[in-house]
mmCIF file of N, CA and C in Angstrom:
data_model
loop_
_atom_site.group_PDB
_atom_site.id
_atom_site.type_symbol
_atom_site.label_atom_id
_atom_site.label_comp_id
_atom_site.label_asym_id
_atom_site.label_seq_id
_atom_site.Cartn_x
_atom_site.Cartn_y
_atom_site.Cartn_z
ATOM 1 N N UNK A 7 41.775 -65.895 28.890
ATOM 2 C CA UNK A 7 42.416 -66.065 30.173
ATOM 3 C C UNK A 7 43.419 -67.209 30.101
ATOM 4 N N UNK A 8 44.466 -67.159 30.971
ATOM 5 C CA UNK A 8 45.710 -67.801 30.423
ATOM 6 C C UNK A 8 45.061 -69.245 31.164
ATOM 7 N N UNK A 9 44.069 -69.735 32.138
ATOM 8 C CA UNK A 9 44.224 -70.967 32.611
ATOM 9 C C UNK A 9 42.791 -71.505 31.970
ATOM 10 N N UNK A 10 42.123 -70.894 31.306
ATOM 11 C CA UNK A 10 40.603 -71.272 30.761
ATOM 12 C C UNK A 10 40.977 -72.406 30.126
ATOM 13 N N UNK A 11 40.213 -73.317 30.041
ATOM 14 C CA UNK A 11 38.950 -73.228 29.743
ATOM 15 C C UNK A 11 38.565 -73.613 31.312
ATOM 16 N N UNK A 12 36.941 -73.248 31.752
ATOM 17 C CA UNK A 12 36.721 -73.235 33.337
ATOM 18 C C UNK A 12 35.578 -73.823 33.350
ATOM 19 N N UNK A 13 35.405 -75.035 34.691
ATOM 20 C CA UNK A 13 34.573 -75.476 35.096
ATOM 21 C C UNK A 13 33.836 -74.616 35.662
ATOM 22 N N UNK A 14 33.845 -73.355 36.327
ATOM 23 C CA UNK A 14 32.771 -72.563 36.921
ATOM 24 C C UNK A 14 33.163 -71.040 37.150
ATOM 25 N N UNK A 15 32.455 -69.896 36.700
ATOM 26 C CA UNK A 15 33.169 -68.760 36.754
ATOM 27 C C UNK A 15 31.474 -68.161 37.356
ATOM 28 N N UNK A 16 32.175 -67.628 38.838
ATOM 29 C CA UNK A 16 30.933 -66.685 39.481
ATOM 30 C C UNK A 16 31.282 -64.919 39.405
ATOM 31 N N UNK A 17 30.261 -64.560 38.917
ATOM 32 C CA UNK A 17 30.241 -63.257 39.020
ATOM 33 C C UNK A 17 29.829 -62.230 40.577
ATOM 34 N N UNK A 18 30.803 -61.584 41.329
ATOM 35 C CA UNK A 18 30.841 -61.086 42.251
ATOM 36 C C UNK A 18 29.464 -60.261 42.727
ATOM 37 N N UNK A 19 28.879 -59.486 41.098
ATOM 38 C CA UNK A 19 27.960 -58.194 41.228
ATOM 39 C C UNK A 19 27.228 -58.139 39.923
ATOM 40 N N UNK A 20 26.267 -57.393 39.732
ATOM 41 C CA UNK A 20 25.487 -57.166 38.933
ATOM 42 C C UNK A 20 26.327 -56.715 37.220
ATOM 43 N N UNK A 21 25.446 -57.423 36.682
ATOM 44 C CA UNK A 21 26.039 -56.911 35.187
ATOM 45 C C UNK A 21 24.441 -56.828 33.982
ATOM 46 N N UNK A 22 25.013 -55.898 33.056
ATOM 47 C CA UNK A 22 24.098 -55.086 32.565
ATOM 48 C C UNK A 22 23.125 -57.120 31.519
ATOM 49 N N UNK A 23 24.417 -57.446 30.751
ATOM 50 C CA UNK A 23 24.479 -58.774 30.491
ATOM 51 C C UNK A 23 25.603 -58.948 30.816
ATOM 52 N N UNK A 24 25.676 -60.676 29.802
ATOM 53 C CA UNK A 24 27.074 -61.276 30.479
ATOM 54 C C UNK A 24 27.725 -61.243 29.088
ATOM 55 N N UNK A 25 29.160 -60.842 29.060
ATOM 56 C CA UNK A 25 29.474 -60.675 27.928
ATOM 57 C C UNK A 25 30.365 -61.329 27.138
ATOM 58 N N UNK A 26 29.893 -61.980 25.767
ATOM 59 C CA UNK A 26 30.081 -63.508 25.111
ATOM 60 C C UNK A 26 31.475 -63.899 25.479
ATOM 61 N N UNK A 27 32.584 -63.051 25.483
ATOM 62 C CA UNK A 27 34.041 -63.423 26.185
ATOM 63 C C UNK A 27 34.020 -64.228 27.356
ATOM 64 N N UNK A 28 32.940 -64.308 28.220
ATOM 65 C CA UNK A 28 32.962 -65.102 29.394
ATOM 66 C C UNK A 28 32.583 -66.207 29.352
ATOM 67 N N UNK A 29 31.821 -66.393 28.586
ATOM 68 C CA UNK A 29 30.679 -67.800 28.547
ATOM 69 C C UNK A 29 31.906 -68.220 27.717
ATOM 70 N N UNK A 30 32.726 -67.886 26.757
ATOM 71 C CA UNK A 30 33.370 -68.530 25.639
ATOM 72 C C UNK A 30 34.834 -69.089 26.558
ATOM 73 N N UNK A 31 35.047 -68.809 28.074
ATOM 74 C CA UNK A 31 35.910 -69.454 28.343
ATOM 75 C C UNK A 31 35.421 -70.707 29.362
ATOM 76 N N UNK A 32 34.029 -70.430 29.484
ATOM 77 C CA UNK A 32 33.849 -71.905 30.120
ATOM 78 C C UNK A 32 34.122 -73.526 29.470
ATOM 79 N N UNK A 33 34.151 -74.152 30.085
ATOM 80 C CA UNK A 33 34.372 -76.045 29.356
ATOM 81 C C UNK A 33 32.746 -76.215 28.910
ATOM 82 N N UNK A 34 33.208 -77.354 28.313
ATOM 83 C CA UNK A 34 31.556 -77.681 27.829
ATOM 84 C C UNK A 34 31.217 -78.327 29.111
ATOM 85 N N UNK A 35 29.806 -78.299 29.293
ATOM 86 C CA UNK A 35 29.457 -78.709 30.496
ATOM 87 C C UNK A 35 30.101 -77.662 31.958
ATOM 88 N N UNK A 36 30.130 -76.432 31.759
ATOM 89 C CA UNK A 36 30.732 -75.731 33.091
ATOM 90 C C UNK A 36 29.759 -74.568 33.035
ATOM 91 N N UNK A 37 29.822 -73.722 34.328
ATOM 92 C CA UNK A 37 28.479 -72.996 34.344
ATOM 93 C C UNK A 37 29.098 -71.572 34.397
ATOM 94 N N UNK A 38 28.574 -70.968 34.572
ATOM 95 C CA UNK A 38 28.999 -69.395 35.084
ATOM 96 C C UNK A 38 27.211 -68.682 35.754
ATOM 97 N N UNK A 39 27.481 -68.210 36.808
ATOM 98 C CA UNK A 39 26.429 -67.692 37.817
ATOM 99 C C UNK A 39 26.969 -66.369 37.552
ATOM 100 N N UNK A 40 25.518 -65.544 37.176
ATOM 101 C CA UNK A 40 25.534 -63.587 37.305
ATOM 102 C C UNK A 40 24.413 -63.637 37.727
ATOM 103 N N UNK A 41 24.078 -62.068 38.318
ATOM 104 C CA UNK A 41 22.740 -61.808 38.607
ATOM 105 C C UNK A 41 22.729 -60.342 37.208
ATOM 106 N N UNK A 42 21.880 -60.707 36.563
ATOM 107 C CA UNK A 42 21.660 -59.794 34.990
ATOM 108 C C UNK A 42 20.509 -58.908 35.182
ATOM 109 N N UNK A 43 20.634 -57.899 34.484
ATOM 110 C CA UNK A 43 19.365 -57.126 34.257
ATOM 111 C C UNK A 43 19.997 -55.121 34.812
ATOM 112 N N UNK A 44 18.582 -54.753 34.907
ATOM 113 C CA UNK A 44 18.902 -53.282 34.968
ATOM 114 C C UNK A 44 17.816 -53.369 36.426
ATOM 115 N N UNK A 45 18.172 -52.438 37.519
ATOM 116 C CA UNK A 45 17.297 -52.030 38.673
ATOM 117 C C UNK A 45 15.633 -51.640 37.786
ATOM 118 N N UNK A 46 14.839 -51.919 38.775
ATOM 119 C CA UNK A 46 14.311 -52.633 39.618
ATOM 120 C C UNK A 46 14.607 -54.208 40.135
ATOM 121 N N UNK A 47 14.700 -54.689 38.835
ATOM 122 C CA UNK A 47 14.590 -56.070 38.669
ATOM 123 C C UNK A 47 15.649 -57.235 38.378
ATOM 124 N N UNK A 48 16.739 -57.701 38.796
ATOM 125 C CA UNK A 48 17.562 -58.412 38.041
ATOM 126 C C UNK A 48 17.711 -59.758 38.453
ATOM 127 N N UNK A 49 17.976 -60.543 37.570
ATOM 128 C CA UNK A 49 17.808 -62.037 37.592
ATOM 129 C C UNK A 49 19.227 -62.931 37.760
ATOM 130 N N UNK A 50 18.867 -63.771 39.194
ATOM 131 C CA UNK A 50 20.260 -64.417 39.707
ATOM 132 C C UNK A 50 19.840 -65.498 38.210
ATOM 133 N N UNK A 51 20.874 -65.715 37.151
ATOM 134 C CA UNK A 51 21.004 -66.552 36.131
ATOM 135 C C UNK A 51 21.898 -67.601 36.257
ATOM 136 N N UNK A 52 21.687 -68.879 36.077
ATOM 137 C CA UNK A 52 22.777 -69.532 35.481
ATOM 138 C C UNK A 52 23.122 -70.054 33.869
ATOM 139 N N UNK A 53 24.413 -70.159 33.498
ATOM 140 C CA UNK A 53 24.291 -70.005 32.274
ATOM 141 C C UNK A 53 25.198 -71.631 31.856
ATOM 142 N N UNK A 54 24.725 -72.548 31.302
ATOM 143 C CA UNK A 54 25.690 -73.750 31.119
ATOM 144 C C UNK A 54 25.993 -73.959 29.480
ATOM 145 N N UNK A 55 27.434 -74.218 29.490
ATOM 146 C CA UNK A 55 27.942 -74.329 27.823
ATOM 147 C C UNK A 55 27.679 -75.469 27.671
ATOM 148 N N UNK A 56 26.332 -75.814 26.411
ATOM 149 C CA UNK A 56 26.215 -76.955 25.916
ATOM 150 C C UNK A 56 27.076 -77.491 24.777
ATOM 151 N N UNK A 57 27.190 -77.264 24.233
ATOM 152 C CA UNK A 57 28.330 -77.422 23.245
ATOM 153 C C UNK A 57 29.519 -75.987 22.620
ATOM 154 N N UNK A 58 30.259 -77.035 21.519
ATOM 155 C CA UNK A 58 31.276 -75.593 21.566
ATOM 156 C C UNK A 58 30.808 -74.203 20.921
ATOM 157 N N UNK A 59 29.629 -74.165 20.773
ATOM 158 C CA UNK A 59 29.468 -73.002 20.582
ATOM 159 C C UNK A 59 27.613 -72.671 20.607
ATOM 160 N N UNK A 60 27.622 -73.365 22.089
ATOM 161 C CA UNK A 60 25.807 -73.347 22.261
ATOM 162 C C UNK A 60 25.926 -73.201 24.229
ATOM 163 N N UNK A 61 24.987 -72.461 24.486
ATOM 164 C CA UNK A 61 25.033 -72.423 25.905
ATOM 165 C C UNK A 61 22.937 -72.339 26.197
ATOM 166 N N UNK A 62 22.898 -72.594 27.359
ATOM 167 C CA UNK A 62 21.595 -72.589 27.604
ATOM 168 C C UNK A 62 21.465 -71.862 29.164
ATOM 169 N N UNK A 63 20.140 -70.217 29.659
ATOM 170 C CA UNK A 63 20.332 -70.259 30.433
ATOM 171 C C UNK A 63 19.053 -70.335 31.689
ATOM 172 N N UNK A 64 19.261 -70.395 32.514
ATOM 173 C CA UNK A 64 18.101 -70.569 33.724
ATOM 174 C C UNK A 64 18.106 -69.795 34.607
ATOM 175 N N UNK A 65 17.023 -68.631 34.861
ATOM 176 C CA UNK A 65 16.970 -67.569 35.663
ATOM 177 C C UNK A 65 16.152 -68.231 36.665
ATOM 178 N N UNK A 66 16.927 -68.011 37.755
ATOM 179 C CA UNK A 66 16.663 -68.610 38.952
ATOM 180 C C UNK A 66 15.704 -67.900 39.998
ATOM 181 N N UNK A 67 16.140 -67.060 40.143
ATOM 182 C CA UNK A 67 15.238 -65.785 40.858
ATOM 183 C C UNK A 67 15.537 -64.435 40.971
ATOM 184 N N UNK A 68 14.612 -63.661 41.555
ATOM 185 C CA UNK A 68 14.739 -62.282 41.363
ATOM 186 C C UNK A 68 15.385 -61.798 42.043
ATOM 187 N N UNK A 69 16.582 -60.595 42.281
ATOM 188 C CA UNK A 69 17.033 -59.772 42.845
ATOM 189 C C UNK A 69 17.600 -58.705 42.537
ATOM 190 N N UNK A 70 18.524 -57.997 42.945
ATOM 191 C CA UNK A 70 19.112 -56.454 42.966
ATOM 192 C C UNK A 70 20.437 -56.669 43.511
ATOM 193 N N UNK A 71 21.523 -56.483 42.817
ATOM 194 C CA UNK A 71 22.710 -56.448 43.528
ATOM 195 C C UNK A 71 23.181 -55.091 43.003
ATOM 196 N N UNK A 72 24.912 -54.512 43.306
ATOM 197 C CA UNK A 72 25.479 -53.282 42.735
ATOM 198 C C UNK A 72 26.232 -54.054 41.597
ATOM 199 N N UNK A 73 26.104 -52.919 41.042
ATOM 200 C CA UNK A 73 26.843 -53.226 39.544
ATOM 201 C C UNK A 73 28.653 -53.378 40.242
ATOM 202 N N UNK A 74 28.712 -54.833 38.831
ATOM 203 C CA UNK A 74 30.098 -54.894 39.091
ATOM 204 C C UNK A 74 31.236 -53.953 38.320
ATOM 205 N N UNK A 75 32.219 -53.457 38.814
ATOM 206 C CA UNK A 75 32.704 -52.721 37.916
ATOM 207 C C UNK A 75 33.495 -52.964 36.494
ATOM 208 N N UNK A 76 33.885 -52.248 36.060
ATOM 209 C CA UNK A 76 34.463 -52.508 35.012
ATOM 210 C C UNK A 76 33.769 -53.416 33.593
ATOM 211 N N UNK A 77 32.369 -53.291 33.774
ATOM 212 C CA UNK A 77 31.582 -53.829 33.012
ATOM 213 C C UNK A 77 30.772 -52.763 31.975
ATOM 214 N N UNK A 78 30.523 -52.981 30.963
ATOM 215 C CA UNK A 78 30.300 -51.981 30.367
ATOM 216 C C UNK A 78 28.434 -52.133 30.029
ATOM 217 N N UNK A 79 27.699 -50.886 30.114
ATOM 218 C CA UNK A 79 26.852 -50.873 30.141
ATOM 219 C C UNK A 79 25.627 -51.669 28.773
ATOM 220 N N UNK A 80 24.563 -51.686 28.503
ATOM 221 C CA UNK A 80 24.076 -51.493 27.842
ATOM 222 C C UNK A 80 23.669 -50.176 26.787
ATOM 223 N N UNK A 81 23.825 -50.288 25.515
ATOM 224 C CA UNK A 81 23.775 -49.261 25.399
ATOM 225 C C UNK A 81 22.622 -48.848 25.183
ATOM 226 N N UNK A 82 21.778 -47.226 25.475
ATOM 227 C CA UNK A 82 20.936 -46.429 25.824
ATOM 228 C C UNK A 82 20.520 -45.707 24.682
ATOM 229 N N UNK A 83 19.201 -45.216 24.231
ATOM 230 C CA UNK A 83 18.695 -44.619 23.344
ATOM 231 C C UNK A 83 18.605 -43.386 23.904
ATOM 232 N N UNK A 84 19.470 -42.248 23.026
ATOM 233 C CA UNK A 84 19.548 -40.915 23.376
ATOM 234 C C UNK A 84 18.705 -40.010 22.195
ATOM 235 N N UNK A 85 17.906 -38.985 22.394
ATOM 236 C CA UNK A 85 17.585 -38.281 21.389
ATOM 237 C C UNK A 85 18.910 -36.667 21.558
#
């Protein structure tokens, strides 16, 4: 992103994960908030960049939001 590196990037909607392109434009020390996971269950997370190439994260609590778009799924075991 042309103005990164970012003190805080919130995610609008649900995502399957968060995907390493995002966390990699936060500052050290800056956070980014998703709510992660697959229905039933998904977890409001926060995620903080500890160093340049270490992040640590803290699932805060449980919920359900709609998937955000343009996010690409997990991928699925098909027979």
């Amino acid at each position: 992103a042309i103005d990164a590196p970012y003190d805080v990037i919130l995610l609008s909607g649900s995502v399957a994960e968060v995907p390493p392109v995002l966390l990699e434009q936060l500052k050290v020390g800056g956070r980014l908030a998703a709510i992660v996971g697959e229905e039933p269950v998904m977890r409001a997370t926060v995620f903080t960049r500890t160093g340049e190439a270490s992040w640590t994260q803290q699932e805060v609590f449980d919920t359900v939001a709609p998937r955000l778009l343009g996010f690409a799924e997990k991928p699925a075991f098909h027979f």
